[in-house]
Short mmCIF file of C-alpha atoms in Angstrom, two decimals:
data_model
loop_
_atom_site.label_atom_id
_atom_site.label_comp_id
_atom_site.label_asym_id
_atom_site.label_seq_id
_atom_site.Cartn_x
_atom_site.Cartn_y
_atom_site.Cartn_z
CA UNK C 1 118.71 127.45 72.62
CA UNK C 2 116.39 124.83 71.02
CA UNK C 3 115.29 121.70 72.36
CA UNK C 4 115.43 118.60 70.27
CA UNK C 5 113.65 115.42 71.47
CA UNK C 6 116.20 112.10 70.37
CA UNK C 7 114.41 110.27 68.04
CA UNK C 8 112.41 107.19 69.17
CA UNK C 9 114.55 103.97 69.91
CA UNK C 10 112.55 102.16 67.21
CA UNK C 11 109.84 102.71 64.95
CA UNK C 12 106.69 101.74 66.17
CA UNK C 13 104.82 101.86 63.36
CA UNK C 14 107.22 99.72 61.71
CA UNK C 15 106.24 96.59 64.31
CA UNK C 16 102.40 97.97 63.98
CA UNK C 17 101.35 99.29 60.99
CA UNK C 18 97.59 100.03 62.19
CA UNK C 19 99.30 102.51 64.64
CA UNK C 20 100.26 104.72 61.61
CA UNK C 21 95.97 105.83 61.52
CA UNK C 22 96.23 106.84 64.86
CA UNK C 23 99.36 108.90 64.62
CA UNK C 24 99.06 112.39 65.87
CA UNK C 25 101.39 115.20 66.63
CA UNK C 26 102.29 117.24 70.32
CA UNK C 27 104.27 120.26 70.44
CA UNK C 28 106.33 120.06 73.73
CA UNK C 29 107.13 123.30 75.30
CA UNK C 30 110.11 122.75 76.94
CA UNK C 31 110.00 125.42 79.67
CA UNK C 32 113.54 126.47 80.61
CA UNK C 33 114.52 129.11 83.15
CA UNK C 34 114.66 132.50 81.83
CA UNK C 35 112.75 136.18 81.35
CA UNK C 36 109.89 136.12 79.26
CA UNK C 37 108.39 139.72 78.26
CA UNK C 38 104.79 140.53 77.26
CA UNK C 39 105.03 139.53 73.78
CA UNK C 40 106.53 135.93 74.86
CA UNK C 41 104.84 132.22 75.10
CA UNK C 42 105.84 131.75 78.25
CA UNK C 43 105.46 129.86 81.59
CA UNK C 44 104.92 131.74 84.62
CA UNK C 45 105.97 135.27 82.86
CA UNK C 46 104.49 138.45 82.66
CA UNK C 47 100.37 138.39 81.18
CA UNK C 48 99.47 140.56 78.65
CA UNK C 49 96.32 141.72 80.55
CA UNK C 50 94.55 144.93 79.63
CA UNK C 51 94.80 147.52 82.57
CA UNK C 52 90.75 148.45 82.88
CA UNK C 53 90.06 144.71 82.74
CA UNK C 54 89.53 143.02 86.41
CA UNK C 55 92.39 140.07 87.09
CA UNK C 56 90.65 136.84 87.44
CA UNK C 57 90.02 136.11 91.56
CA UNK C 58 88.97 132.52 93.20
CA UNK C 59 85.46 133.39 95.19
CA UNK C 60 84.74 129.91 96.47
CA UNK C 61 84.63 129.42 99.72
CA UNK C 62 87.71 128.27 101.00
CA UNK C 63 90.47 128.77 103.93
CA UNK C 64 92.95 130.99 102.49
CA UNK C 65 94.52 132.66 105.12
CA UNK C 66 97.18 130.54 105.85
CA UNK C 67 100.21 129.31 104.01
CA UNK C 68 103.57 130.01 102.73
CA UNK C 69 104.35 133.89 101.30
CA UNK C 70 105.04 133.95 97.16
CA UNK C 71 108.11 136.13 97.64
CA UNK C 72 109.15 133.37 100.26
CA UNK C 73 109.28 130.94 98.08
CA UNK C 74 110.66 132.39 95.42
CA UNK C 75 114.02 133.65 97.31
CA UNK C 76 114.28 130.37 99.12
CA UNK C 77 114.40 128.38 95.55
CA UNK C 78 117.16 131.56 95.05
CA UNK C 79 119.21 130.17 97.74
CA UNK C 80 118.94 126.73 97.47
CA UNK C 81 120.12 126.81 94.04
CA UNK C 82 123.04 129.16 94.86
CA UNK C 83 124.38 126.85 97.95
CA UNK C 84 124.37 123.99 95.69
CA UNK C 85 125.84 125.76 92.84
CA UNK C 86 128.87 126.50 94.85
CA UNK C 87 131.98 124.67 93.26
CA UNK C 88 133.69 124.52 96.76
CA UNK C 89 131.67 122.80 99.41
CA UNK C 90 128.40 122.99 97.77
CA UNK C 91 125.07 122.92 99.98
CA UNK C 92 123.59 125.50 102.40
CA UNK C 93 125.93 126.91 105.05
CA UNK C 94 124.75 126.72 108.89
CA UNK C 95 123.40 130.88 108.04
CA UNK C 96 121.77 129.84 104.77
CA UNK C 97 120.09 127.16 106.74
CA UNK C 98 118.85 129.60 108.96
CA UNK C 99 117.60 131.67 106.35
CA UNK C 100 116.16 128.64 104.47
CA UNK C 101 114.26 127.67 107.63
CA UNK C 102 112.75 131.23 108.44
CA UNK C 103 111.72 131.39 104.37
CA UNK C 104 109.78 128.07 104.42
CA UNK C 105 107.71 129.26 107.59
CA UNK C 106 103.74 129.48 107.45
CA UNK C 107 102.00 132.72 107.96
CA UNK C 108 98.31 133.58 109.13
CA UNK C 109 97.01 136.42 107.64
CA UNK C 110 94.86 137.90 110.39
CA UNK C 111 91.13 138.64 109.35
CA UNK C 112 91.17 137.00 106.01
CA UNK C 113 87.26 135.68 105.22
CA UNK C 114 87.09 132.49 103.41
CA UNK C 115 85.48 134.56 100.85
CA UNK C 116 87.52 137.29 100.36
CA UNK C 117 88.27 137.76 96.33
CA UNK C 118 91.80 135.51 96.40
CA UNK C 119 94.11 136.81 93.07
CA UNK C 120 94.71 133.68 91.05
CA UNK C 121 98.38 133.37 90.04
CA UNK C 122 99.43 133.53 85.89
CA UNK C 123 100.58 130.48 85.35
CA UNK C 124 100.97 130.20 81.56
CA UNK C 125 100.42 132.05 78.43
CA UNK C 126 100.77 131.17 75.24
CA UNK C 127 100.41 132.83 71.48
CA UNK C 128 99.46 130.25 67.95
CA UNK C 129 102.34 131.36 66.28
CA UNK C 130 104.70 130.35 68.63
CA UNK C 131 102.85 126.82 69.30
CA UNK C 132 101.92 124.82 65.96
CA UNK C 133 99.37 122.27 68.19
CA UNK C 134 97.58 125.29 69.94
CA UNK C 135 93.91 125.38 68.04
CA UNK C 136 92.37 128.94 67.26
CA UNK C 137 90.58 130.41 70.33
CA UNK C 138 86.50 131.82 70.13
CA UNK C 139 86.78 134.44 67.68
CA UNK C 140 90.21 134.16 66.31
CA UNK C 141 91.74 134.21 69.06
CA UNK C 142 95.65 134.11 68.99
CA UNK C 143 96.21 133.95 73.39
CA UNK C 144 95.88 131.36 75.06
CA UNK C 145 95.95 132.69 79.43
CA UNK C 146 95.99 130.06 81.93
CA UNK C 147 95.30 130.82 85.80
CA UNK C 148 94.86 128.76 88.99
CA UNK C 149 93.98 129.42 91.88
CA UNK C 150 96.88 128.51 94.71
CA UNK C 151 94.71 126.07 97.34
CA UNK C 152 93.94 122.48 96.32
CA UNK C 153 90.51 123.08 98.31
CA UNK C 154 87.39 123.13 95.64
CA UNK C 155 84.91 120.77 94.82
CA UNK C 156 82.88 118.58 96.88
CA UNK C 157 85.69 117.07 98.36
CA UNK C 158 87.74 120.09 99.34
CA UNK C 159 90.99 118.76 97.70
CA UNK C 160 90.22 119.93 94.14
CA UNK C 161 92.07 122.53 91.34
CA UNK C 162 90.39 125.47 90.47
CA UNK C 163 91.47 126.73 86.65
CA UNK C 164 90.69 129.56 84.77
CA UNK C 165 91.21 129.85 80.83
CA UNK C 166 91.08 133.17 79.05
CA UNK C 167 91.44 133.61 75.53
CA UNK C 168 92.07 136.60 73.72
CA UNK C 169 92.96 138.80 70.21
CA UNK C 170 96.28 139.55 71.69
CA UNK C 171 96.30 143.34 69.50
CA UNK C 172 93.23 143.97 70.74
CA UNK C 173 95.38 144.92 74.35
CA UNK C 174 96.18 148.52 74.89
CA UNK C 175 97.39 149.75 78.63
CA UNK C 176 98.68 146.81 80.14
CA UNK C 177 98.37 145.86 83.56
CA UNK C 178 101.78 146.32 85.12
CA UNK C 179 101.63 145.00 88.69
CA UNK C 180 98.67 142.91 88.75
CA UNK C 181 97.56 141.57 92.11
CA UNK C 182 99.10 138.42 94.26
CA UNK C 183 97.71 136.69 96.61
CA UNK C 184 99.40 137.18 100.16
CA UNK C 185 100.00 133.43 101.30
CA UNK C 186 99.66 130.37 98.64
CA UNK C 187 98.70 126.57 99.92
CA UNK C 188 102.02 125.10 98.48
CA UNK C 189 105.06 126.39 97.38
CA UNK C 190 103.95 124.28 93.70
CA UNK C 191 101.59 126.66 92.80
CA UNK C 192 104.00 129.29 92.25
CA UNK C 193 106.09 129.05 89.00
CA UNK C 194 109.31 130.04 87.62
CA UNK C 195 109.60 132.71 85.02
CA UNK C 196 110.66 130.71 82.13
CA UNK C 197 110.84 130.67 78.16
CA UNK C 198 109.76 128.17 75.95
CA UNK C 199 111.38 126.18 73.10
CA UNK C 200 108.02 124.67 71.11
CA UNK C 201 108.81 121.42 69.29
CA UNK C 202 105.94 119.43 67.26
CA UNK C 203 106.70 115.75 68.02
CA UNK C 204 104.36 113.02 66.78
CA UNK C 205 102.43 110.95 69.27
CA UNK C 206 100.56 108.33 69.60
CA UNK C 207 97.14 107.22 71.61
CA UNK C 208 97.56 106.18 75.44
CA UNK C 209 97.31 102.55 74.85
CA UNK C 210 93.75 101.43 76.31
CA UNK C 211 92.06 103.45 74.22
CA UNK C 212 93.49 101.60 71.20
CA UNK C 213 91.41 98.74 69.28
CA UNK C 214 91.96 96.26 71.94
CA UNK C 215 93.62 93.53 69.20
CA UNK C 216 96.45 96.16 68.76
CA UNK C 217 96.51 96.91 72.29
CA UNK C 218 96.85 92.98 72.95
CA UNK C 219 99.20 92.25 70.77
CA UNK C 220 101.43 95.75 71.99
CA UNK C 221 101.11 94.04 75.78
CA UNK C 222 102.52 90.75 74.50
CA UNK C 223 105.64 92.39 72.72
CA UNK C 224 106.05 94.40 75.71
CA UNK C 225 105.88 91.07 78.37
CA UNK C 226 108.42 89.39 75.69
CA UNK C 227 110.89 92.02 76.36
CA UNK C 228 110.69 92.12 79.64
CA UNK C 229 111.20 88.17 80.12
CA UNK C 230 113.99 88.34 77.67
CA UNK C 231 115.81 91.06 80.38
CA UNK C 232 115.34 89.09 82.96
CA UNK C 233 117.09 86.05 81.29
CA UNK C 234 119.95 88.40 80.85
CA UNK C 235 120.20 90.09 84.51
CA UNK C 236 122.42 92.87 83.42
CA UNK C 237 123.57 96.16 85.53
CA UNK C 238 124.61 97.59 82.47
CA UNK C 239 121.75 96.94 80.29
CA UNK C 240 119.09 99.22 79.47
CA UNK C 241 115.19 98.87 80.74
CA UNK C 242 113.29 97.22 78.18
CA UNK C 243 110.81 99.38 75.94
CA UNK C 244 107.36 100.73 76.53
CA UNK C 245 105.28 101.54 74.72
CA UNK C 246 103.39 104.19 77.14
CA UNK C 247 107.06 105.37 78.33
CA UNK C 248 109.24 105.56 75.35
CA UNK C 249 106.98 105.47 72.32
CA UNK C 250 103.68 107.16 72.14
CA UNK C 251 103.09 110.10 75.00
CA UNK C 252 105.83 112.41 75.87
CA UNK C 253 106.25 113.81 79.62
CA UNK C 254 106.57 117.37 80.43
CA UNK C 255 104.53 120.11 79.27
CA UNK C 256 102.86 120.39 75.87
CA UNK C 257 99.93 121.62 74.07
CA UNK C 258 97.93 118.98 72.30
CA UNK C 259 98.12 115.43 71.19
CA UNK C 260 97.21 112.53 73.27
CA UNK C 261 96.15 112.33 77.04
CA UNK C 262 97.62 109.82 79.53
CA UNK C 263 95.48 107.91 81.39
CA UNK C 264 97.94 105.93 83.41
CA UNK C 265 97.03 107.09 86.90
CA UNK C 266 92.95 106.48 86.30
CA UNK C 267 91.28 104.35 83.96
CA UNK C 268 90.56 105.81 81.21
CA UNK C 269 87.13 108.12 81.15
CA UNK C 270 84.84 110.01 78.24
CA UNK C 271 85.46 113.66 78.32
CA UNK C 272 82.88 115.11 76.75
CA UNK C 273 81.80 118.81 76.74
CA UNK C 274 79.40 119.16 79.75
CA UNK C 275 77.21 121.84 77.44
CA UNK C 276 77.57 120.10 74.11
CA UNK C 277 78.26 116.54 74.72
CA UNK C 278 80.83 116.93 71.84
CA UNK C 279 83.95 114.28 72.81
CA UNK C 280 86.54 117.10 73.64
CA UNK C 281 90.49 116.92 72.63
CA UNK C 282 93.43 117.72 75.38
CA UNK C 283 94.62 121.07 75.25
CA UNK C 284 97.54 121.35 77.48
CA UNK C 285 99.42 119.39 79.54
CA UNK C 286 100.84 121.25 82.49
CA UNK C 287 103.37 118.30 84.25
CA UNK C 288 105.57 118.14 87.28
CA UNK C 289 108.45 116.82 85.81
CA UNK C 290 109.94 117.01 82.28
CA UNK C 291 111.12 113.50 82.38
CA UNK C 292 111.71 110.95 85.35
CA UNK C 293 113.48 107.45 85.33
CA UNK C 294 110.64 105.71 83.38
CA UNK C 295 110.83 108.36 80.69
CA UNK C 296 114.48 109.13 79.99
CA UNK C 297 114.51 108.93 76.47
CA UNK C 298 112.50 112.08 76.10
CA UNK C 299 115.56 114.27 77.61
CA UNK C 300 116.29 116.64 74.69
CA UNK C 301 119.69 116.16 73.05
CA UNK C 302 120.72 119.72 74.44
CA UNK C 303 120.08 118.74 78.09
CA UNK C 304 121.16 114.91 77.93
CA UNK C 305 124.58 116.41 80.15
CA UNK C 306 122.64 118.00 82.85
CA UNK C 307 122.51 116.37 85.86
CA UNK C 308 118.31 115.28 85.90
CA UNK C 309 117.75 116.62 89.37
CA UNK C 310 118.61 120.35 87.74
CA UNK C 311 116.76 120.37 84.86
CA UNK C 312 113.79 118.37 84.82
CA UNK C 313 111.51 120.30 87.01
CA UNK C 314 112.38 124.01 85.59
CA UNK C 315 108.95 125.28 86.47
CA UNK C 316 108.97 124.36 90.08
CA UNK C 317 105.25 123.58 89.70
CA UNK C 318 103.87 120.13 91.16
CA UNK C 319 100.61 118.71 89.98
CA UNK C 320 99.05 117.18 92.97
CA UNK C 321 101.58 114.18 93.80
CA UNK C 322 104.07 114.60 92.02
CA UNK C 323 101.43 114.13 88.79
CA UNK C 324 100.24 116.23 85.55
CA UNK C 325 97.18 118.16 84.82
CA UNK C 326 95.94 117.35 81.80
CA UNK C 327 93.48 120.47 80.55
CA UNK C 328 90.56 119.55 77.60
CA UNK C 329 88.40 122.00 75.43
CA UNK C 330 85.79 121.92 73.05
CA UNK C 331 86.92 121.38 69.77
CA UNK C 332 83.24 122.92 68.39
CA UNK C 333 82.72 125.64 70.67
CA UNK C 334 86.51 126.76 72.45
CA UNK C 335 84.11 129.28 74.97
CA UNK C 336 82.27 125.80 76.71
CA UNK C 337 83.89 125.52 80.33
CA UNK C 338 86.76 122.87 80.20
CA UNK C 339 87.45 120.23 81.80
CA UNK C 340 90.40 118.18 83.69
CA UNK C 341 92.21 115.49 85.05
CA UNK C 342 95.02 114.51 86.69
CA UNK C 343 97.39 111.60 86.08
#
């Protein structure tokens, strides 16, 4: 099934015509549940990864032999979704709470050296022709692989991502690797994705809003204020939250591949390529949450029945708290190490 994002509640460029310069397109992903194959854009699916080529490990030092089991995870997500599934006293039974307790238990792996070569975990792949925003990889490249390592405990600080980007010629790949390594015990259960297909759509987008000319960015504050004073002269249960720009108008939530970053957790910060200075452009977006309560009027029509707590986290994976990863290249050289942040 397609996904199709409602169009926007007004036009924006109609009340600002400068914005119409800075308009830009996304293509949202719209990862759903499902069983991706090789040949499939896909989150958390299969990698089509060359058998004689080595699967990419994390070797910084780090603790890593403690946490919760992959397969764990995975079956206790299995169960929670069937007990509340149930048409007939939904929720976990007294014996699936059991089970659900013994699955979300922490295990030591005994000997493990905080060096030891940790697998990273697949977390996305994804092929130009199925994603009209994804820009051509170092040497026509058509693949786009995206790993992470399962601890939040690089960097200086210790609380840090670690990513890994690989692109490749996707018929370049003979033998494919069929059961490529896991790691034995993961830091948190968000690491570990659900299998799912994607439906690409190309939206258009618009700049977070400080990094507009600050006139248009003034007067887009002042129209926003006016609405808001205008709702609370008319205290209504039934009437909707006013507009926003940043929420309902210019950067959609969930994951997608190019566009505009948001900067709404940070101010916002130069990214420039730390080997060529060149100002790079976001990439991907890897998010929490397909929509929340500030961002509603992103649900796709198809979905706008579901019940949000089902559908809007279909990955399973959780950026930091409860935030999104937002993943930058090179537009000159797509080899230069990228960078991140998270919002």
């Amino acid at each position: 099934m397609t996904r199709t994002t409602p169009a926007r509640p007004l036009d924006i460029e109609a009340l600002f015509p400068e914005l119409a310069a800075f308009r830009g397109t996304t293509t949202r992903l719209h990862p759903r549940p499902g069983r991706p194959d090789l040949s499939a854009s896909s989150v958390g699916g299969p990698m089509l990864w060359p058998a004689d080529e080595p699967w990419p490990v994390c070797g910084e030092a780090h603790s890593r032999g403690r946490g919760r089991r992959p397969a764990d995870i995975r079956r206790y997500r299995q169960v929670l979704a069937s007990a509340w599934a149930r048409e007939r006293a939904p929720g976990p039974t007294d014996e699936e709470r059991k089970l659900l307790g013994e699955l979300h238990r922490e295990h030591r792996i005994p000997g493990t050296s905080e060096t030891d070569p940790l697998p990273m975990i697949g977390l996305a792949q994804l092929y130009r022709r199925d994603v009209p925003d994804l820009p051509a990889g170092p040497g026509v490249s058509d693949l786009l692989q995206v790993f992470w390592c399962p601890f939040n405990a690089h960097g200086p600080g210790r609380y840090d991502l670690e990513l890994h980007l690989r692109w490749r010629r996707s018929w370049e790949v003979g033998e494919v690797l069929t059961a490529p390594p896991q790691p034995l015990v993961v830091g948190s259960d968000g690491f570990v994705p659900e299998p799912c297909v994607l439906h690409p759509e190309r939206v258009a987008t618009y700049p977070f809003a400080g990094l507009l000319p600050e006139e248009l960015c003034v007067r887009i504050d002042a129209w926003e204020e006016a609405l808001e004073e205008e709702a609370e002269q008319t205290p209504d249960e039934s009437t909707p939250e006013p507009l926003g720009y940043q929420y309902d108008l210019s950067i959609p939530p969930g994951w997608r591949v190019g566009g505009f970053a948001s900067w709404h957790a940070t101010d916002p910060y130069p990214m420039d390529c730390l080997t060529c200075t060149t100002p790079m452009r976001l990439l991907l977006t890897i998010d929490s949450s397909e929509w929340d309560g500030g961002s509603g009027s992103w649900k796709p029509l198809e979905d706008r029945n579901q019940p949000t707590h089902r559908c809007a986290t279909p990955t399973e994976v959780t950026v930091g708290r409860w935030g999104e990863l937002n993943v930058f290249a090179c537009p000159s050289e797509p080899e230069h190490p990228h960078r991140w942040s998270i919002q």
